[in-house]
mmCIF file of C-alpha atoms and ligand atoms in Angstrom:
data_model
loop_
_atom_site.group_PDB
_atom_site.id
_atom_site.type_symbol
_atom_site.label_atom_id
_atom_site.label_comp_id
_atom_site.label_asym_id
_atom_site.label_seq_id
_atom_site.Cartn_x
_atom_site.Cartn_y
_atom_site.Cartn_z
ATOM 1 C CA UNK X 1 4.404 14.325 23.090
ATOM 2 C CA UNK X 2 6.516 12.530 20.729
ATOM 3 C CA UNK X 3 5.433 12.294 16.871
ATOM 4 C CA UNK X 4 4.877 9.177 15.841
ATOM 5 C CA UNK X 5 5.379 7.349 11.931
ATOM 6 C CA UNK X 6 3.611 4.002 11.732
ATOM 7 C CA UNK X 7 5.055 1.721 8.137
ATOM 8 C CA UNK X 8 3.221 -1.335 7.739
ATOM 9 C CA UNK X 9 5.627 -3.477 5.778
ATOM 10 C CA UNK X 10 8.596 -1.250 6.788
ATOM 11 C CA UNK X 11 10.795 -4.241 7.057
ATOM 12 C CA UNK X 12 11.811 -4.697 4.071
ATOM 13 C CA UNK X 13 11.563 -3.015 0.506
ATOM 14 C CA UNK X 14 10.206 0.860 -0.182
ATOM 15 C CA UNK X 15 8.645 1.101 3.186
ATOM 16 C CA UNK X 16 12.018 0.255 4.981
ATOM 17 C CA UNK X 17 13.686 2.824 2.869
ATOM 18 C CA UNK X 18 10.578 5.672 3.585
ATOM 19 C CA UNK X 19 11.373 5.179 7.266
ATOM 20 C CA UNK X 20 14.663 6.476 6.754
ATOM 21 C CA UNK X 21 13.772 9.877 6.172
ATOM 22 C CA UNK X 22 11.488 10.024 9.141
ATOM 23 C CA UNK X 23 14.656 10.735 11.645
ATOM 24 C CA UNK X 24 12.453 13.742 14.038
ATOM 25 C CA UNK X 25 10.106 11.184 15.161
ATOM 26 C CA UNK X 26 9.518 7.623 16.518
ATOM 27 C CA UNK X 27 9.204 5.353 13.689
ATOM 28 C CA UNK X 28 7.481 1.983 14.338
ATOM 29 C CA UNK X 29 7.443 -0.197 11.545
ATOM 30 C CA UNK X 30 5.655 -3.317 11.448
ATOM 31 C CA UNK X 31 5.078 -6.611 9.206
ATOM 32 C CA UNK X 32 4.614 -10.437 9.817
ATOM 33 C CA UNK X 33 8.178 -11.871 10.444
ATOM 34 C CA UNK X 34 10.049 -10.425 13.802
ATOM 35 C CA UNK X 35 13.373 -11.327 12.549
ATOM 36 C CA UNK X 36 13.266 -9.344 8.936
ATOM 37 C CA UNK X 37 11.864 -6.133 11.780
ATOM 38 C CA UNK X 38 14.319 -6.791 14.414
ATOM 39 C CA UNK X 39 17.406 -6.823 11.856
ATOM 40 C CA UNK X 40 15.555 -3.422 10.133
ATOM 41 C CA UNK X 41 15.285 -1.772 13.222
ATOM 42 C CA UNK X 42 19.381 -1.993 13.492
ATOM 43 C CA UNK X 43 19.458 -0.450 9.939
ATOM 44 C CA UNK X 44 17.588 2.125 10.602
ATOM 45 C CA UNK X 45 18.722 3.078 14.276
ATOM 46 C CA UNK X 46 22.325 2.880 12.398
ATOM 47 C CA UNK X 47 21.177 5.421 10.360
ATOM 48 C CA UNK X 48 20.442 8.022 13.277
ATOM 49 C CA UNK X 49 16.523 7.001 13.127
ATOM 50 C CA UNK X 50 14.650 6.290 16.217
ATOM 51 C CA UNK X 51 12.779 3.390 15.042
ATOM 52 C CA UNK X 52 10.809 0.037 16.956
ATOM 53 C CA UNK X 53 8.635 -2.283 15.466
ATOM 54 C CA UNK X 54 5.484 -4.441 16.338
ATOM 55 C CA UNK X 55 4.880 -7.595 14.534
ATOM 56 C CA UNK X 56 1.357 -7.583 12.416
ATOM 57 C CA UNK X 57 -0.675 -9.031 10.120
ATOM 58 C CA UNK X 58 -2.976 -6.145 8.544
ATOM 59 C CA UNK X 59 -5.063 -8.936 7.176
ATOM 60 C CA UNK X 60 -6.274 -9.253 10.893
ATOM 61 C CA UNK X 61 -8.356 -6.331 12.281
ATOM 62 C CA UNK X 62 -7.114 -7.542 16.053
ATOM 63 C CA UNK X 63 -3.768 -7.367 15.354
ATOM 64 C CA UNK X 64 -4.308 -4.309 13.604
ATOM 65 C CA UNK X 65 -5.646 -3.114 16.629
ATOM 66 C CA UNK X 66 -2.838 -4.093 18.540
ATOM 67 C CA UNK X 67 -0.164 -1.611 16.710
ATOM 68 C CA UNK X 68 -2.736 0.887 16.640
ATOM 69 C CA UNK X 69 -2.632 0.522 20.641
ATOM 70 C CA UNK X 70 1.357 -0.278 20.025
ATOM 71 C CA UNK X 71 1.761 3.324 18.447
ATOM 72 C CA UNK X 72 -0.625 4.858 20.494
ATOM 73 C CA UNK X 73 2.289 3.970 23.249
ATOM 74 C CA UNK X 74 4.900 5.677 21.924
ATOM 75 C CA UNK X 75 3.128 9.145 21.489
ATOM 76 C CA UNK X 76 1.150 10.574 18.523
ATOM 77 C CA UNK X 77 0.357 9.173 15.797
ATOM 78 C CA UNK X 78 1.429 11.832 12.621
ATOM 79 C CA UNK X 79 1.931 9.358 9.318
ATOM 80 C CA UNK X 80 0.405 6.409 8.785
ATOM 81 C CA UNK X 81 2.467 4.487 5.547
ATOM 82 C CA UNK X 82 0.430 1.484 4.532
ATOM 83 C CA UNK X 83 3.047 -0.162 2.512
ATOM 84 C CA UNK X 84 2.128 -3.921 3.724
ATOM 85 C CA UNK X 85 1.206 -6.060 0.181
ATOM 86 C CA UNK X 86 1.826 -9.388 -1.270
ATOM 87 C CA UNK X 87 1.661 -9.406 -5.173
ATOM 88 C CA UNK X 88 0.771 -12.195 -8.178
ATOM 89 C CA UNK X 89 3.855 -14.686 -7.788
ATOM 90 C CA UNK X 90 3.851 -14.498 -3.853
ATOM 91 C CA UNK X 91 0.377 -16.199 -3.747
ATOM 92 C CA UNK X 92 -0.558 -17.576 -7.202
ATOM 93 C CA UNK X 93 -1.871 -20.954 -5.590
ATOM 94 C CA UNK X 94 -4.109 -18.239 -3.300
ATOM 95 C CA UNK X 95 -5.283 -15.037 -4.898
ATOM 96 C CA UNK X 96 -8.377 -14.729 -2.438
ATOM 97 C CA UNK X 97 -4.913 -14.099 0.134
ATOM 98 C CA UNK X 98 -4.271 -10.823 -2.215
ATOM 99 C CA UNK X 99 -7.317 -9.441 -1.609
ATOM 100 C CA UNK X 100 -7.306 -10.003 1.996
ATOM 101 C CA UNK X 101 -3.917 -8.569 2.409
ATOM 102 C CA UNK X 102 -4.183 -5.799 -0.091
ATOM 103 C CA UNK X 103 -7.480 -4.616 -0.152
ATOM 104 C CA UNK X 104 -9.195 -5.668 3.769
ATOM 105 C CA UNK X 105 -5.825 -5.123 4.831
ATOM 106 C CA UNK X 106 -6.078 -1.316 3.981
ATOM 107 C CA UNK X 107 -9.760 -1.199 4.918
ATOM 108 C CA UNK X 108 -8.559 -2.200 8.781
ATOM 109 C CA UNK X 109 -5.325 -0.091 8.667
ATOM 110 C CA UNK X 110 -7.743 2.917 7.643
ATOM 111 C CA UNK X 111 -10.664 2.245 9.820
ATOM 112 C CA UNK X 112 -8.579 2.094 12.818
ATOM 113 C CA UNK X 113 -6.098 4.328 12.882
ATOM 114 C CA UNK X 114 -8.203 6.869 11.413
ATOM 115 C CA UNK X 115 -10.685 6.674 15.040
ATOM 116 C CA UNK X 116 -7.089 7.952 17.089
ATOM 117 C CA UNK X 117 -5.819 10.278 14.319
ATOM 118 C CA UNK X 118 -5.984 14.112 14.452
ATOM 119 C CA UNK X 119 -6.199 16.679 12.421
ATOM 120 C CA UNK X 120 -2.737 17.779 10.515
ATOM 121 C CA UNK X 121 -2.022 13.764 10.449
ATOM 122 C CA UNK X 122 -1.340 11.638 7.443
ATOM 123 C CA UNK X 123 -2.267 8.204 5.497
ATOM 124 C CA UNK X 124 -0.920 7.230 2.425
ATOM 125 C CA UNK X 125 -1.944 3.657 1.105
ATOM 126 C CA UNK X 126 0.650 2.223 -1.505
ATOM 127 C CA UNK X 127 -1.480 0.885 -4.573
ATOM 128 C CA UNK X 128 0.117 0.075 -7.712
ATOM 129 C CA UNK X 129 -0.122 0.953 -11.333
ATOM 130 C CA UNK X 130 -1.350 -2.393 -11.682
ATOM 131 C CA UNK X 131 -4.513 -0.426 -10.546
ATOM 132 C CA UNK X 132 -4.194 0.915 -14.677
ATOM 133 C CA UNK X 133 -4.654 -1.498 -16.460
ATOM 134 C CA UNK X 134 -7.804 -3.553 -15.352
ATOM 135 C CA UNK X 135 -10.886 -3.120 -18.394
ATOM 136 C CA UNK X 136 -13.439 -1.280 -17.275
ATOM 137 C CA UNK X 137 -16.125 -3.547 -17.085
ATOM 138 C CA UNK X 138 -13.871 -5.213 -14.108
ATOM 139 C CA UNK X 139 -14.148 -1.784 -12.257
ATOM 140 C CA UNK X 140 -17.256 -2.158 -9.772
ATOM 141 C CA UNK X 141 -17.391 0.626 -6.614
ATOM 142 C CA UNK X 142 -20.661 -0.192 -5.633
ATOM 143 C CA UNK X 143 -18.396 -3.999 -5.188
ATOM 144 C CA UNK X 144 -15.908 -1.913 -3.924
ATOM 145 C CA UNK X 145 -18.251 -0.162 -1.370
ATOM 146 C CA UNK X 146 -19.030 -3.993 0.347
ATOM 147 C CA UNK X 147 -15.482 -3.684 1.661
ATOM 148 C CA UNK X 148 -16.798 -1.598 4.568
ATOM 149 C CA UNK X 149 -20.471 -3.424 5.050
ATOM 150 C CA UNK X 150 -20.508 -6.849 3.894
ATOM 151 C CA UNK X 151 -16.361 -8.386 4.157
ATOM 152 C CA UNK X 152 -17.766 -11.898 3.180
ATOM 153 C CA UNK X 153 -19.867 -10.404 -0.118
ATOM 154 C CA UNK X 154 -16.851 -8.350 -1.206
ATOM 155 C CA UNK X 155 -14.216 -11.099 -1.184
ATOM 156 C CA UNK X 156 -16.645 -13.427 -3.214
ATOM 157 C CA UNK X 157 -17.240 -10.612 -5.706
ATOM 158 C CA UNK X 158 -14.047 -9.751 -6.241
ATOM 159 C CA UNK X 159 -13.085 -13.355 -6.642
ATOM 160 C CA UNK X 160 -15.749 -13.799 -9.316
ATOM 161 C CA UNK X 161 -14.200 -11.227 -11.334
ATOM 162 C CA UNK X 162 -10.427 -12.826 -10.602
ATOM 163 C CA UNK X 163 -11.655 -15.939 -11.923
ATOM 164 C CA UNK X 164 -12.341 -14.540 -15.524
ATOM 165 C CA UNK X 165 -8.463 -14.939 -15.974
ATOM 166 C CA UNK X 166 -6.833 -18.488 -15.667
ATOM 167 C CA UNK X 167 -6.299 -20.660 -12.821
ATOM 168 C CA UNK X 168 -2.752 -20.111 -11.496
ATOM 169 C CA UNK X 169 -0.229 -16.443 -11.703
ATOM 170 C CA UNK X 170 -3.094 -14.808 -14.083
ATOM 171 C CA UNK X 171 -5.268 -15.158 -11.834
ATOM 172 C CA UNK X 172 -3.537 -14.387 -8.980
ATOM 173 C CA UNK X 173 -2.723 -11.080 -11.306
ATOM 174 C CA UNK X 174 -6.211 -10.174 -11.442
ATOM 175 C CA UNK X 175 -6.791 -10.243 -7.883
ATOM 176 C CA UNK X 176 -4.017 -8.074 -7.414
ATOM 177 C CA UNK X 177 -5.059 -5.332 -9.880
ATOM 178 C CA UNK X 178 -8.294 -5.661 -8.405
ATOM 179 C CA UNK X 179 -6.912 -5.336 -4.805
ATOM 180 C CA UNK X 180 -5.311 -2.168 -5.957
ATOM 181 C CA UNK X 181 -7.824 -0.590 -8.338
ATOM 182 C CA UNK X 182 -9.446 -0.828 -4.878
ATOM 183 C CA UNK X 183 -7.221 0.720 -2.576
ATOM 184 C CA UNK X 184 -6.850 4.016 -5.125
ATOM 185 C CA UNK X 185 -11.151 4.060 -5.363
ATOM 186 C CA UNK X 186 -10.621 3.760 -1.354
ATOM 187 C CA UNK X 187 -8.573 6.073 -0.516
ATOM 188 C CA UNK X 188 -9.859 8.853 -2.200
ATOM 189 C CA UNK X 189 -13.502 7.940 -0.408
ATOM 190 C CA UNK X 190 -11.939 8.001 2.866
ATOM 191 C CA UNK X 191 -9.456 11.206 2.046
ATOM 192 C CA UNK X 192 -13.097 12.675 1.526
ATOM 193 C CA UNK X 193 -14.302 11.042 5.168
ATOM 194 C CA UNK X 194 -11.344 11.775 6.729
ATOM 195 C CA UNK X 195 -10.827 15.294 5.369
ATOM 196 C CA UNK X 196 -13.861 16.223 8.140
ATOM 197 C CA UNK X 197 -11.323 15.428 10.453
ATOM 198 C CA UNK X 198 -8.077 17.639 9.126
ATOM 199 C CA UNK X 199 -6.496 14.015 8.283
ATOM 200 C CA UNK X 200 -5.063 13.821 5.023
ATOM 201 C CA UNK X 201 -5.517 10.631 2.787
ATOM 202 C CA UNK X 202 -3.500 10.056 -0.309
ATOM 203 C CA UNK X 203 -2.377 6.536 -2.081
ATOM 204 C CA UNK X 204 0.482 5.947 -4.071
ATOM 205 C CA UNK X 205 1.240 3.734 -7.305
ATOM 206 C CA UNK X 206 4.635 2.660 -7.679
ATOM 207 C CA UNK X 207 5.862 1.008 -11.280
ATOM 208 C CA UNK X 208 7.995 -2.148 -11.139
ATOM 209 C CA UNK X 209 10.541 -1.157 -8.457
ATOM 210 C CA UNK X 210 13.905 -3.152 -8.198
ATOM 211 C CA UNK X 211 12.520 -4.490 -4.227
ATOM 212 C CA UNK X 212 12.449 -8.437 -3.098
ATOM 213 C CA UNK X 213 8.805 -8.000 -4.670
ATOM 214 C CA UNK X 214 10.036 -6.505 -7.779
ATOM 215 C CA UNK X 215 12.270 -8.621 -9.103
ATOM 216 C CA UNK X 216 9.846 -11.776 -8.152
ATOM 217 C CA UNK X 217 7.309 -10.010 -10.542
ATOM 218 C CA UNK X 218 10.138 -8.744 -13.000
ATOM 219 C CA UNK X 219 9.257 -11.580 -15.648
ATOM 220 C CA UNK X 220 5.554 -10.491 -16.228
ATOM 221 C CA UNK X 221 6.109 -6.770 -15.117
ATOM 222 C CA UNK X 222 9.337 -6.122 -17.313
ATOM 223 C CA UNK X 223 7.328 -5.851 -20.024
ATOM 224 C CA UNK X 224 6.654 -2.117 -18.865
ATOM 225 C CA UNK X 225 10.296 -1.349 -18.065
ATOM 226 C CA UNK X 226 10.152 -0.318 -22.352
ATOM 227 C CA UNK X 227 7.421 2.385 -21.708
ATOM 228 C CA UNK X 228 9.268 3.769 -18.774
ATOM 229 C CA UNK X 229 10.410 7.150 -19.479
ATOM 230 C CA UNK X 230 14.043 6.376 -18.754
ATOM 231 C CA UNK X 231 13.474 2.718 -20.226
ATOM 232 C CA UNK X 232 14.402 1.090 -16.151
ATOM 233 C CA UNK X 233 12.662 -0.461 -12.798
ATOM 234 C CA UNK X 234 12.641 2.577 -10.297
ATOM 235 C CA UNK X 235 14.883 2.453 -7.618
ATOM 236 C CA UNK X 236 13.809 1.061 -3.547
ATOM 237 C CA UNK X 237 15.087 4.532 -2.612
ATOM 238 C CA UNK X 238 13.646 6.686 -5.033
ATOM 239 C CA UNK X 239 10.048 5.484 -3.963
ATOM 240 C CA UNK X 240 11.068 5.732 -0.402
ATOM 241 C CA UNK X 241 11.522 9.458 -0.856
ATOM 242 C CA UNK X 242 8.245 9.309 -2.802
ATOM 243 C CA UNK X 243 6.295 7.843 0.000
ATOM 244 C CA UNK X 244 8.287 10.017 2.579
ATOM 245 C CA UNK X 245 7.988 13.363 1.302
ATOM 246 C CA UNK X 246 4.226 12.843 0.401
ATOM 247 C CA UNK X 247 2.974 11.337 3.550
ATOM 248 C CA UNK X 248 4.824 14.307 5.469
ATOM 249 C CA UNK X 249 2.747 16.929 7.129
ATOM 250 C CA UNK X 250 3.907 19.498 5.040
ATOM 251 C CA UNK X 251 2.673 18.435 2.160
ATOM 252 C CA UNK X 252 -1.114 19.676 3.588
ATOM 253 C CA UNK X 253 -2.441 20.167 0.339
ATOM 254 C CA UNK X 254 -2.334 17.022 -1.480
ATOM 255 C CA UNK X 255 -4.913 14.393 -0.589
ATOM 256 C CA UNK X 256 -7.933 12.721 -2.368
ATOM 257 C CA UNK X 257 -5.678 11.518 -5.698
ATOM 258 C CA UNK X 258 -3.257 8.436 -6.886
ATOM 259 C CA UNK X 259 0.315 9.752 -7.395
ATOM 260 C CA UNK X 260 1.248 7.598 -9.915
ATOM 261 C CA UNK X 261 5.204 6.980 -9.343
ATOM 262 C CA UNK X 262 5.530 4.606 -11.994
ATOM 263 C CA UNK X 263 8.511 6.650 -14.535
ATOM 264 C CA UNK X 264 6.091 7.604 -16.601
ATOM 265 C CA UNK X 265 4.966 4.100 -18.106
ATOM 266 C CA UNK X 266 1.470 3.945 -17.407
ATOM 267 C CA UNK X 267 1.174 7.552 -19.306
ATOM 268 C CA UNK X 268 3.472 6.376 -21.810
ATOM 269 C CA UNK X 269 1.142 3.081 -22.568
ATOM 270 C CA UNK X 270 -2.002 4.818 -22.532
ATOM 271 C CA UNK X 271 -1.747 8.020 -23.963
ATOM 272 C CA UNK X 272 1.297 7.679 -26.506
ATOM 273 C CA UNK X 273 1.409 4.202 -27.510
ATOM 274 C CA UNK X 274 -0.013 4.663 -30.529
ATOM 275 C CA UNK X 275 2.421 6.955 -31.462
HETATM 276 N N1 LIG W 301 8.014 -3.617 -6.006
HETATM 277 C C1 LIG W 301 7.169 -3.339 -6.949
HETATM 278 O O1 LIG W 301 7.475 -3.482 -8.154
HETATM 279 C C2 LIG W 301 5.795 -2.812 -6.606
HETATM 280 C C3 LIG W 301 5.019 -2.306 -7.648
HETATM 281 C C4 LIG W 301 3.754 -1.795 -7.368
HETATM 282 C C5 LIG W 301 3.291 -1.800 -6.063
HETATM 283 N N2 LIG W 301 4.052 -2.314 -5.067
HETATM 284 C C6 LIG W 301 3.490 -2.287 -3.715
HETATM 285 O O2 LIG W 301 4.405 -1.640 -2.852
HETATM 286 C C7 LIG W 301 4.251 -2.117 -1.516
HETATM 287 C C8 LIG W 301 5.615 -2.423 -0.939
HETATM 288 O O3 LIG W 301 6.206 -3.489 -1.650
HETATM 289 P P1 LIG W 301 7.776 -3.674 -1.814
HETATM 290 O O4 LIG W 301 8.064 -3.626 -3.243
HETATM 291 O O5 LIG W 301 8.478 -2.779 -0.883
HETATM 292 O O6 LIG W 301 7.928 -5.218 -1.411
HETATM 293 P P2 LIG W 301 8.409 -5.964 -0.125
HETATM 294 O O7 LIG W 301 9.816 -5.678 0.159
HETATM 295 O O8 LIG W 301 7.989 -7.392 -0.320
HETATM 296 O O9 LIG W 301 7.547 -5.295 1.052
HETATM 297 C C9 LIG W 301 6.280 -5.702 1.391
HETATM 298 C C10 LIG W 301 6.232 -5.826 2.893
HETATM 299 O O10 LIG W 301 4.897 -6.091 3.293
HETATM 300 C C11 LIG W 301 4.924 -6.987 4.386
HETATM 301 N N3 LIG W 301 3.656 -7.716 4.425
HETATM 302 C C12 LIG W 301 3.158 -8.575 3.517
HETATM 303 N N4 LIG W 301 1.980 -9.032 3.919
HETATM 304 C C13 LIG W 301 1.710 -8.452 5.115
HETATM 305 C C14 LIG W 301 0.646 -8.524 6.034
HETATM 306 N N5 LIG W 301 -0.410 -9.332 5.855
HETATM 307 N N6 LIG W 301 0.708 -7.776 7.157
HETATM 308 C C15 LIG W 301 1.771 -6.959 7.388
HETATM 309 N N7 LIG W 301 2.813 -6.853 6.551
HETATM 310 C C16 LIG W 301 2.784 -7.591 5.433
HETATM 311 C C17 LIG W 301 6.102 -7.908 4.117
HETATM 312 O O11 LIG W 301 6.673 -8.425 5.323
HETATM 313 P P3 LIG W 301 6.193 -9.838 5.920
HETATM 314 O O12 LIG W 301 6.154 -10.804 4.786
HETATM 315 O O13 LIG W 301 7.230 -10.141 6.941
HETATM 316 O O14 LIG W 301 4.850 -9.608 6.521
HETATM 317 C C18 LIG W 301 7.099 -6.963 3.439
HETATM 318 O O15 LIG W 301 8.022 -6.443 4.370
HETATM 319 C C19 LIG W 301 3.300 -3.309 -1.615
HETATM 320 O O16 LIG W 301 2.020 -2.907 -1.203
HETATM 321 C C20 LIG W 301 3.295 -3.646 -3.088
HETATM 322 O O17 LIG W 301 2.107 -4.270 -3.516
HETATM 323 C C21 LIG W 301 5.292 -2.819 -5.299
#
């Protein structure tokens, strides 16, 4: 049976460039808008990759379903890349949309892939190092926890906490460090679910990386580019191999932590500043 590599938001940005290195298997990506896949798919089959894609909106459990079922198709299912986000200044009119993208979004992708997963197989949920910098009195697991019990109770929560900040792109900000303060709390609880299983759970927190998204955000987020190591946004490419070579099998061993793929600015910020 074929081996199969499932990237939500693999038509554009890192996850289109992760999918590149996945050239022994089927790689379905997926996102909302058929043309950006359909014109991917050519990219990537030019580049010797045997790649489809299914339209979805993870913010849907249904249509999650649907690629699960989609993938399920095509043979079975190794690495599961949930790359699929929308950040401050892509919904600052709507930051209740972050949330349901980011955060539920991962919660479906998780919860259902997970039931037709085996053992040896892979998720990796990309978070951010927006995840960093929340205070701690923000920080609220058993509010995190309501993700998986009460969908209606979580969203509310978590927007009661977003609207601490101001109407508009800081609010919108908050939700999305929120989402993703989430997603790295969430993945480690299910890398500890899931690990009963043999399937491995990691997330991933990329720094302000040079994609569509990161130049939309590169007004407020350049402000870290000074505390990156090499002083830079990372490179589309450079966190496609990030995302590739750590949601690949072989890397059996690493599961239940946040690789923080940021060049070294969160660190830098928090540890050294002072300095
Ligand atoms: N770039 C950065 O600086 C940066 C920093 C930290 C974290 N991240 C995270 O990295 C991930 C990848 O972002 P990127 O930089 O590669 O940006 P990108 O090129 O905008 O990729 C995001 C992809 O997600 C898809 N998407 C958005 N909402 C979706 C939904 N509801 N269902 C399915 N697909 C959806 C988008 O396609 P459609 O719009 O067609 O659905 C798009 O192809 C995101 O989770 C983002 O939050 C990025």
């Amino acid at each position: 049976m074929a081996k199969v590599c499932v990237i939500t938001g693999g038509g554009s940005g890192m996850g289109l460039e992760a999918a590149k290195y996945f050239k022994d298997r089927v790689v379905i990506i997926s996102g909302r808008t058929e043309a950006k896949l359909a014109k991917a798919v050519e990219e990537l089959k030019a580049c010797g990759v045997d790649a489809y894609y299914k339209t979805c909106d993870t913010s849907k459990r249904e249509s999650v379903k649907e690629l699960v079922e989609y993938a399920l198709s095509k043979g079975e299912i190794i690495n599961v890349i949930n790359s699929a986000g929308i950040s401050p200044a892509m919904s600052s009119t709507d930051p209740e949309k972050i949330l349901r993208i980011n955060a539920m979004g991962t919660v479906y992708m998780n919860e259902e892939f997970s039931k037709v997963m085996n053992a040896g197989s892979v998720i990796l949920d990309v978070a951010s190092n927006s995840a960093y910098v929340l205070p701690s009195f923000l920080i609220s697991t058993k509010v995190y926890a309501l993700a998986e019990t009460d969908e209606a109770a979580f969203i509310k929560k978590m927007m009661k906490k977003a609207s601490l900040a101001k109407e508009g792109y800081p609010r919108a900000g908050f939700a999305y460090a929120l989402s993703k303060n989430f997603v790295v709390w969430y993945a480690k609880k299910c890398a500890i679910e899931y690990g009963k299983k043999g399937i491995r759970v990691v997330s991933l927190s990329p720094g302000l990386i040079a994609t569509d998204m990161g130049k939309m955000e590169e007004k407020d987020g350049g402000m870290l580019i000074p505390f990156a190591c090499e002083k830079r946004m990372g490179k589309p490419e450079e966190l496609g191999f990030a995302l590739a070579t750590v949601a690949d099998e072989r890397n059996g061993y690493l599961a239940g932590v946040d690789v923080l793929t940021d060049g070294g600015s969160t660190t830098h910020m928090k540890e050294f500043k002072k300095m």
